[in-house]
Coordinates of C-alpha atoms in Angstrom, one line a residue:
X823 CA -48.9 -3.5 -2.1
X824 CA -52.1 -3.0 -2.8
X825 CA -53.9 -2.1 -6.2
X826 CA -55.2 1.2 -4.7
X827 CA -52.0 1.8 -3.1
X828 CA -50.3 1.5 -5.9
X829 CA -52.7 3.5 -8.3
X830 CA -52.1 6.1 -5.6
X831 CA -48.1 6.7 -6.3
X832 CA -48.4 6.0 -10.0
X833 CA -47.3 9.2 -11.8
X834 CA -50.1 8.6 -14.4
X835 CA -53.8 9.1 -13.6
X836 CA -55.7 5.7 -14.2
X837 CA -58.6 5.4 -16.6
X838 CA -62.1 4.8 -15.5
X839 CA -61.0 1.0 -15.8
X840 CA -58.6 0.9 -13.4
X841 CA -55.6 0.4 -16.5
X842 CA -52.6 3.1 -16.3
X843 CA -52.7 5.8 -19.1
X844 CA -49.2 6.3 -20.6
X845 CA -49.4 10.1 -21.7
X846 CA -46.5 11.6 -24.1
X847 CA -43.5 12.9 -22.6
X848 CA -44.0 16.0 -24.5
X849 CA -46.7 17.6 -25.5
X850 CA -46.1 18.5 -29.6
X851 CA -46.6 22.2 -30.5
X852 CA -49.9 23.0 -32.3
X853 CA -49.6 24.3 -36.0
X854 CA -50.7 28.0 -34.5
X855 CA -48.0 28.2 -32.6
X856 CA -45.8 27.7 -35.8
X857 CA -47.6 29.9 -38.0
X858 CA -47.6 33.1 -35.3
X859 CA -43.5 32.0 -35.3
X860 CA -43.5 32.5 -39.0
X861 CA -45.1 35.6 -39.0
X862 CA -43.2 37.6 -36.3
X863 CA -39.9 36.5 -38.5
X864 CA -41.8 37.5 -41.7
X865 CA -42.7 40.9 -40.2
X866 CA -39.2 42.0 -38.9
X867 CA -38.0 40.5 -42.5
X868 CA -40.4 42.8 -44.1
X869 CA -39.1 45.7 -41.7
X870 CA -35.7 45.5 -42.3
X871 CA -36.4 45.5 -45.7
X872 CA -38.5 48.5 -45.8
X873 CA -35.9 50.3 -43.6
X874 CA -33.1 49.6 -46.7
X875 CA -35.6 50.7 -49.5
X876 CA -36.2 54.2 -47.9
X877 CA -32.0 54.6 -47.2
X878 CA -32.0 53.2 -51.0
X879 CA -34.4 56.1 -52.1
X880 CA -32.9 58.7 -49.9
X881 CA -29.9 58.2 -50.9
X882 CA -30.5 58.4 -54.4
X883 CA -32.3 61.7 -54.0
X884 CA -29.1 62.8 -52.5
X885 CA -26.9 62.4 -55.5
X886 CA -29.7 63.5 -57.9
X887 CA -30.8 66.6 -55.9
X888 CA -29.0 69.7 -54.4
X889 CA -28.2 73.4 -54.7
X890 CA -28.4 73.1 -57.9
X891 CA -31.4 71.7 -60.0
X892 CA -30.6 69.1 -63.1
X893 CA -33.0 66.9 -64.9
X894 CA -32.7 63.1 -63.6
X895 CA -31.4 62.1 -67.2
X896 CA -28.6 64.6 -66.6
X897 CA -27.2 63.3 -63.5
X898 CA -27.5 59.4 -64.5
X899 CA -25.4 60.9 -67.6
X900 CA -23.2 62.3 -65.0
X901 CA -22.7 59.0 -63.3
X902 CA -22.0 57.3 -66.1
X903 CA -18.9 59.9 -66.7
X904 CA -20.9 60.9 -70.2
X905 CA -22.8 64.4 -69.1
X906 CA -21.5 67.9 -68.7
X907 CA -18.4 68.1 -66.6
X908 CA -19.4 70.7 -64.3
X909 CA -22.2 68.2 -63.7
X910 CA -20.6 65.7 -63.1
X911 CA -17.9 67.3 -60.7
X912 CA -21.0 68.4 -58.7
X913 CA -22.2 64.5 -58.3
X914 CA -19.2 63.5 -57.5
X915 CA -19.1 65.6 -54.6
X916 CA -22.3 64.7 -53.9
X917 CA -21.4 61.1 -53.6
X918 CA -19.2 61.1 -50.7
X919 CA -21.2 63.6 -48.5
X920 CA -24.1 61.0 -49.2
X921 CA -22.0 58.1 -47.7
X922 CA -20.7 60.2 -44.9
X923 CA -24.2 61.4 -44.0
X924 CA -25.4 57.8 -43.8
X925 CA -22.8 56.4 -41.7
X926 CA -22.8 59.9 -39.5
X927 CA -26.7 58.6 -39.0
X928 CA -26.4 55.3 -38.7
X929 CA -23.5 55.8 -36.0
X930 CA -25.7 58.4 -33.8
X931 CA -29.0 56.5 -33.9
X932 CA -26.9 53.3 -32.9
X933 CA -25.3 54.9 -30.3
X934 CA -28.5 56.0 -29.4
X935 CA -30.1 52.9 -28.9
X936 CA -27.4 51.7 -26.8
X937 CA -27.2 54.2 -24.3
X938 CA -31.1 54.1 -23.7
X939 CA -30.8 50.9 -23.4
X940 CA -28.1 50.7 -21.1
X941 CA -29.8 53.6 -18.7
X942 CA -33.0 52.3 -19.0
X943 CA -33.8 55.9 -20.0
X944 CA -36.3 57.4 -22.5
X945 CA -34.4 60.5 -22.9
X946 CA -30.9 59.6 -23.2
X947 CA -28.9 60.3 -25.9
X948 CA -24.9 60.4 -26.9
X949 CA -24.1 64.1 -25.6
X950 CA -25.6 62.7 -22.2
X951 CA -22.0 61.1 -21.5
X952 CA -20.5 64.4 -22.4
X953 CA -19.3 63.5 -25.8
X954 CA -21.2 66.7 -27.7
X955 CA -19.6 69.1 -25.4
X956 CA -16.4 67.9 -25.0
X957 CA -15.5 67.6 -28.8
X958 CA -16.8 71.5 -29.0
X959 CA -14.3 72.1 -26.2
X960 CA -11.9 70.4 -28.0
X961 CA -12.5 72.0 -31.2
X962 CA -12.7 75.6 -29.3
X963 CA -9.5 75.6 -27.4
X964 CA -7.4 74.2 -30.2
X965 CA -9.0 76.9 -33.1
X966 CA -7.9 79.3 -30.1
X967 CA -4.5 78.4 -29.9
X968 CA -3.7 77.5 -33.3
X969 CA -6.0 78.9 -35.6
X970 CA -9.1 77.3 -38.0
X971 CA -9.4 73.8 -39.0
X972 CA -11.1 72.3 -41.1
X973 CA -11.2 68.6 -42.9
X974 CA -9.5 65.7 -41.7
X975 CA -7.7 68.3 -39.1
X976 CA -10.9 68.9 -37.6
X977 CA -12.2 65.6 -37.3
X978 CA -9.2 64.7 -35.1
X979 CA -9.1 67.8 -33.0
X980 CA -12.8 67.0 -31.7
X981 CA -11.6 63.5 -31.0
X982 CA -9.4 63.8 -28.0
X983 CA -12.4 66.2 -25.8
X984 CA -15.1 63.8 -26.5
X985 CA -13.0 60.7 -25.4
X986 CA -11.2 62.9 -22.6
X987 CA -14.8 64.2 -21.4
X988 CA -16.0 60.8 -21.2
X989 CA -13.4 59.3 -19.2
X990 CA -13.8 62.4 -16.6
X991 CA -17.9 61.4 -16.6
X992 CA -16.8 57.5 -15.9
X993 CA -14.2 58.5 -13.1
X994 CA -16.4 60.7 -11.3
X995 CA -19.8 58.0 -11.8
X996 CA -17.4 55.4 -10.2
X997 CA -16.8 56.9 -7.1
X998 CA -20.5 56.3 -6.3
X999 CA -22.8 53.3 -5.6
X1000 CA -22.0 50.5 -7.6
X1001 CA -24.5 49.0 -9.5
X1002 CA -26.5 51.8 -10.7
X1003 CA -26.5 54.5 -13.6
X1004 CA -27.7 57.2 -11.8
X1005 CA -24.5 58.8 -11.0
X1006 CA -23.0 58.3 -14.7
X1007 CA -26.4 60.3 -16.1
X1008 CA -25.7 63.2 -13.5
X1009 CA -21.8 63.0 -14.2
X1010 CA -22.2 63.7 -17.6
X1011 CA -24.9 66.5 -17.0
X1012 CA -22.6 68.3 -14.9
X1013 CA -19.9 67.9 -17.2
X1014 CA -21.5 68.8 -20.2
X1015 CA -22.7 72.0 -18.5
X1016 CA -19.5 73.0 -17.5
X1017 CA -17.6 72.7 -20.9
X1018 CA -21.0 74.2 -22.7
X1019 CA -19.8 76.9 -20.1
X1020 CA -16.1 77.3 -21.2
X1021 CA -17.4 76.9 -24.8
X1022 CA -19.6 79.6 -24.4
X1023 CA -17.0 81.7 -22.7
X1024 CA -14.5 81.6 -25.1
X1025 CA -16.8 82.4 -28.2
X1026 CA -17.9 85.6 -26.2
X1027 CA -14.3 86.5 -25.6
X1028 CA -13.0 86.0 -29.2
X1029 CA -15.9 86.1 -31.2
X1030 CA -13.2 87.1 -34.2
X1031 CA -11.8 83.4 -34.1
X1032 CA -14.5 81.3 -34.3
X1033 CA -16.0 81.6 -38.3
X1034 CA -15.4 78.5 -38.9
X1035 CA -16.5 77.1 -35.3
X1036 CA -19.9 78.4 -36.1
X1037 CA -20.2 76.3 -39.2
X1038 CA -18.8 73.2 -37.3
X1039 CA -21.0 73.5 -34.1
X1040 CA -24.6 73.5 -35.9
X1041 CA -23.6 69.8 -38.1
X1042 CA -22.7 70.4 -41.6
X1043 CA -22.1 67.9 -44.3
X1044 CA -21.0 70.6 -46.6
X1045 CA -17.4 69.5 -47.9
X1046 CA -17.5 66.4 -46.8
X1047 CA -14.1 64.2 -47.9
X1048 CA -13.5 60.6 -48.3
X1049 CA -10.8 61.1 -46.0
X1050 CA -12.8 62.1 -43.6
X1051 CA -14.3 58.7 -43.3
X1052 CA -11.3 57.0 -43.9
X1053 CA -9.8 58.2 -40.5
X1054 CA -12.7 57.5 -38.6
X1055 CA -13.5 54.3 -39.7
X1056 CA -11.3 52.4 -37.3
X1057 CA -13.2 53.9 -34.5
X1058 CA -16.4 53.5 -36.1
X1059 CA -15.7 49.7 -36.9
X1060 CA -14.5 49.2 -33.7
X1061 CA -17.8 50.7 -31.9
X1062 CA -20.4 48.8 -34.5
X1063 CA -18.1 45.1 -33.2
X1064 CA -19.0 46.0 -29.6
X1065 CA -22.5 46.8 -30.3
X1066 CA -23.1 43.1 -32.2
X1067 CA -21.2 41.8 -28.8
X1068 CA -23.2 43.6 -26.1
X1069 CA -26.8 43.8 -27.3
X1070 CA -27.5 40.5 -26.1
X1071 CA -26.3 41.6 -22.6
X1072 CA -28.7 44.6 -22.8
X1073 CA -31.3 42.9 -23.7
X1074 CA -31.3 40.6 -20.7
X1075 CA -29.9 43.7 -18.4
X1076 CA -33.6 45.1 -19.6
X1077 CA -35.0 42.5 -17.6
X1078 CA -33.1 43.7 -14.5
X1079 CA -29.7 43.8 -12.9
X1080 CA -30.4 41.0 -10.4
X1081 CA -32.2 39.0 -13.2
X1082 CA -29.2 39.5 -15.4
X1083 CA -26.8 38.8 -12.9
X1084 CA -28.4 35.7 -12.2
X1085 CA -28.3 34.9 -15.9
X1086 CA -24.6 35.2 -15.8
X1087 CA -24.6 38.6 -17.2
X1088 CA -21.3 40.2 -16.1
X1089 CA -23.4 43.7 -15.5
X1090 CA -19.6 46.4 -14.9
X1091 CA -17.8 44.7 -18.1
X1092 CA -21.7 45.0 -20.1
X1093 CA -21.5 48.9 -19.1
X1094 CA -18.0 49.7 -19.4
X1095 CA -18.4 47.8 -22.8
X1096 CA -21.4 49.8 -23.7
X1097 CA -20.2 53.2 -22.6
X1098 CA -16.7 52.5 -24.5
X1099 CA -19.0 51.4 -27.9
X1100 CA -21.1 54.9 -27.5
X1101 CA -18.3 56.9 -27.3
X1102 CA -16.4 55.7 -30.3
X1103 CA -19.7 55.7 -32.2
X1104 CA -20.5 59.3 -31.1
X1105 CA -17.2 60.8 -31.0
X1106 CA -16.4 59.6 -34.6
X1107 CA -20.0 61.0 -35.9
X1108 CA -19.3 64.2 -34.0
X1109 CA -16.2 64.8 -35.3
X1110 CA -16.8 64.0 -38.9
X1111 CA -19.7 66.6 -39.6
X1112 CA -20.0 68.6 -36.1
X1113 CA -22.8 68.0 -33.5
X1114 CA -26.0 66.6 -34.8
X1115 CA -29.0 66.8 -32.2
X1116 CA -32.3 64.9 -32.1
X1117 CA -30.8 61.4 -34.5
X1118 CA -29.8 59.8 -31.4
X1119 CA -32.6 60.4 -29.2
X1120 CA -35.5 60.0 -32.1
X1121 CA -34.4 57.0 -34.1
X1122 CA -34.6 54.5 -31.3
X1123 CA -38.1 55.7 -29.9
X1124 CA -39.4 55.6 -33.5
X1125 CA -37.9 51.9 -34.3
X1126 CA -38.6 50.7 -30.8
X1127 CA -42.4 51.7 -31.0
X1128 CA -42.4 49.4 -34.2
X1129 CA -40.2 46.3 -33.3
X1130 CA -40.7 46.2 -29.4
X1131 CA -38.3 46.4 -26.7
X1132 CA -35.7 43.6 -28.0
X1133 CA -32.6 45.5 -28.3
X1134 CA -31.2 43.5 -31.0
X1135 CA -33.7 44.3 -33.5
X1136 CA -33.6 48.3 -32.3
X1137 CA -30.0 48.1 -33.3
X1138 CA -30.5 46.4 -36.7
X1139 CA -33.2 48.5 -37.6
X1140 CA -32.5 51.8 -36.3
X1141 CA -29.2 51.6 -38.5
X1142 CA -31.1 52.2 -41.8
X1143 CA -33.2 54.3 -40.2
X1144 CA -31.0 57.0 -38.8
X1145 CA -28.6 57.0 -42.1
X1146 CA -31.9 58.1 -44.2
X1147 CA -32.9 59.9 -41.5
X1148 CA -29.5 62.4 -42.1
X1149 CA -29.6 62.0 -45.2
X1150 CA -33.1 62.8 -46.0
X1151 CA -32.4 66.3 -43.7
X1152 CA -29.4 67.1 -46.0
X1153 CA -31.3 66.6 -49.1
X1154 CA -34.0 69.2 -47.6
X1155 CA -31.4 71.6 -46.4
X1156 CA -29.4 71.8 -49.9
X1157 CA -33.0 72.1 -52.1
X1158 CA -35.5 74.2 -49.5
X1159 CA -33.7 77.5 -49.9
X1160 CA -31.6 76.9 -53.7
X1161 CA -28.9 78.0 -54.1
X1162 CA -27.9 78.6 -50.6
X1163 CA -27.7 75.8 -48.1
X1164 CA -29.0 75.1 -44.3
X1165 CA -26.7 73.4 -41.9
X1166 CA -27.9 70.1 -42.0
X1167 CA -27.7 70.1 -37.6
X1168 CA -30.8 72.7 -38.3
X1169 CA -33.0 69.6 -40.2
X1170 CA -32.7 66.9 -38.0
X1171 CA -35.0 68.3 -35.5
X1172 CA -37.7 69.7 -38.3
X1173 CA -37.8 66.3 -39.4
X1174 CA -37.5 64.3 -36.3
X1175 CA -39.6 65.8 -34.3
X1176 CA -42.7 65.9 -36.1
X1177 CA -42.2 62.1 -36.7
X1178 CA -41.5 61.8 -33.1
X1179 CA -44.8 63.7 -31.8
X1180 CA -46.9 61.3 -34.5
X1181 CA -45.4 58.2 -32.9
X1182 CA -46.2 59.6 -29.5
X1183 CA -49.9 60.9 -30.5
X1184 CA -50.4 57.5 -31.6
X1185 CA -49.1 55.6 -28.5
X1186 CA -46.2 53.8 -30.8
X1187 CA -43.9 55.0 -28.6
X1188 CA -42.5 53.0 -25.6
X1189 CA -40.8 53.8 -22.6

């Protein structure tokens, strides 16, 4: 063979001399790429760090602040089991509702981020699978046949509907085209407006009975028990597991089903999976404190227009976020009309959406 010939099925360009250049199998990265690495991880450190400072504060100002005013020095007296006993009996109730309030939060905007990420759509939510409406349906035909509940009681009663509603809105979005989430978002729409219909109903036809439904129905953290949180944790544990196991799916299911599929991504367990995680998340929230609008459809807009579109860090983030979120809403409702109290349900949208329209105004919002 010639020395042409030859040059001609090398796999390395020859020099101007005619002599073979041996180039590097790989090319090393540059120290830019390294330092932009570094800085992406420092930012999201500096995030979630941020994120835990603001809970931190908020939840502070929770035990410190309420119905009834006290000097700071007071109330770390009162922690410390040294101030006045009434005092101190008021923190102490003040410290539970503060830990319910955060998980409540951090539950809803987690369950948030996973249904919008699961139907690819901006304005999903938990009650879009029915959960909202089916634990007031729950609640309303049981406080119709037996009586008021409150407490623990209560929390179980909305259970069953939210789960049960749920199962109706998979059973009837199975029966259509495979492969899409069209026909789960208008299951659970037509659901949801048919119990908001018997809910409706059967306030209008025993308005007598239903007291303590009104106090439920709007989201109250008023009264709040440890045992409350106690009996939900289970399903709250449970839905927080599958989140960590499934947000990897979503984020590659963002990319596409065929793309996911082709990845390996097993796309009916992921949803089934996801819907099942939701639904524990929501339905425990719900029940604990009643329903609580605008946490689960804000929080992940807000968090998604500062981290980007990877699902995993949504989740992380949006957990602090929504728990301060609530909690922050409580606060306003106890101190904004001393020494009555708002409904805590009636905050979250004062405070959300004004957050939500800045974010939008300033384009940090992403679809």
């Amino acid at each position: 063979m010639s020395t042409e010939t030859h040059s001609r099925l090398s796999t390395t360009p020859p020099d101007p001399t005619g002599r073979s250049l041996d180039l590097p199998a790989t090319v090393p990265p540059s120290p830019g790429s390294a330092h932009r690495r570094w800085s992406a991880s420092a930012r999201i450190i500096l995030i979630h760090l941020l994120a835990l400072m603001v809970l931190a504060l908020v939840c502070a100002a929770s035990i410190a602040y309420g119905s009834r005013p006290a000097p700071l020095g007071e109330v770390w007296e009162a922690l410390h089991g040294s101030g006045e006993e009434h005092l101190q009996a008021v923190v102490d109730a003040r410290i539970p509702r503060t830990v319910l309030g955060s998980v409540v939060g951090a539950a809803l905007a987690l369950s948030g981020v996973l249904i919008q990420a699961l139907t690819r759509n901006p304005l999903a939510e938990p009650g879009l699978l029915g959960i909202t409406m089916g634990a007031s349906a729950s609640m309303v035909t049981v406080v119709a046949v037996a009586g008021p509940v409150s407490g623990v009681a209560a929390a179980w009663t909305a259970v069953p509907g939210a789960v049960l509603a749920v199962l109706v809105v998979q059973l009837i979005g199975a029966r259509a085209r495979a492969g899409s989430v069209v026909p789960l978002i208008l299951a659970g729409a037509v659901v949801s407006a048919v119990l908001g219909a018997y809910v409706q109903a059967m306030i209008l036809l025993r308005p007598d009975t239903f007291d303590s439904y009104r106090h439920w129905v709007v989201g109250s953290l008023a009264g709040a028990r440890p045992e409350t949180l106690g009996d939900l944790a289970p399903m709250l544990l449970l839905g927080a597991l599958l989140a960590v196991l499934l947000v990897s799916g979503l984020n590659t299911l963002a990319l596409g089903e065929g793309v996911a599929v082709s990845l390996g991504v097993r796309v009916g367990w992921l949803r089934l999976g996801t819907v099942t995680a939701v639904t524990l998340l929501a339905a425990a929230a719900t029940a604990a404190i009643g329903p609580v609008a605008f946490v689960g459809l804000a929080v992940p807009h807000l968090v998604r227009g500062i981290v980007g579109s990877d699902v995993r860090l949504q989740a992380t983030v949006s957990v602090p976020v929504g728990a301060a979120l609530l909690v922050a809403s409580d606060v306003v409702a106890r101190v904004i009309l001393r020494p009555e109290e708002l409904m805590v349900g009636m905050l979250t949208a004062f405070i959300g959406a004004p957050m939500l329209l800045l974010a939008v105004r300033r384009g940090k919002v992403r679809l």
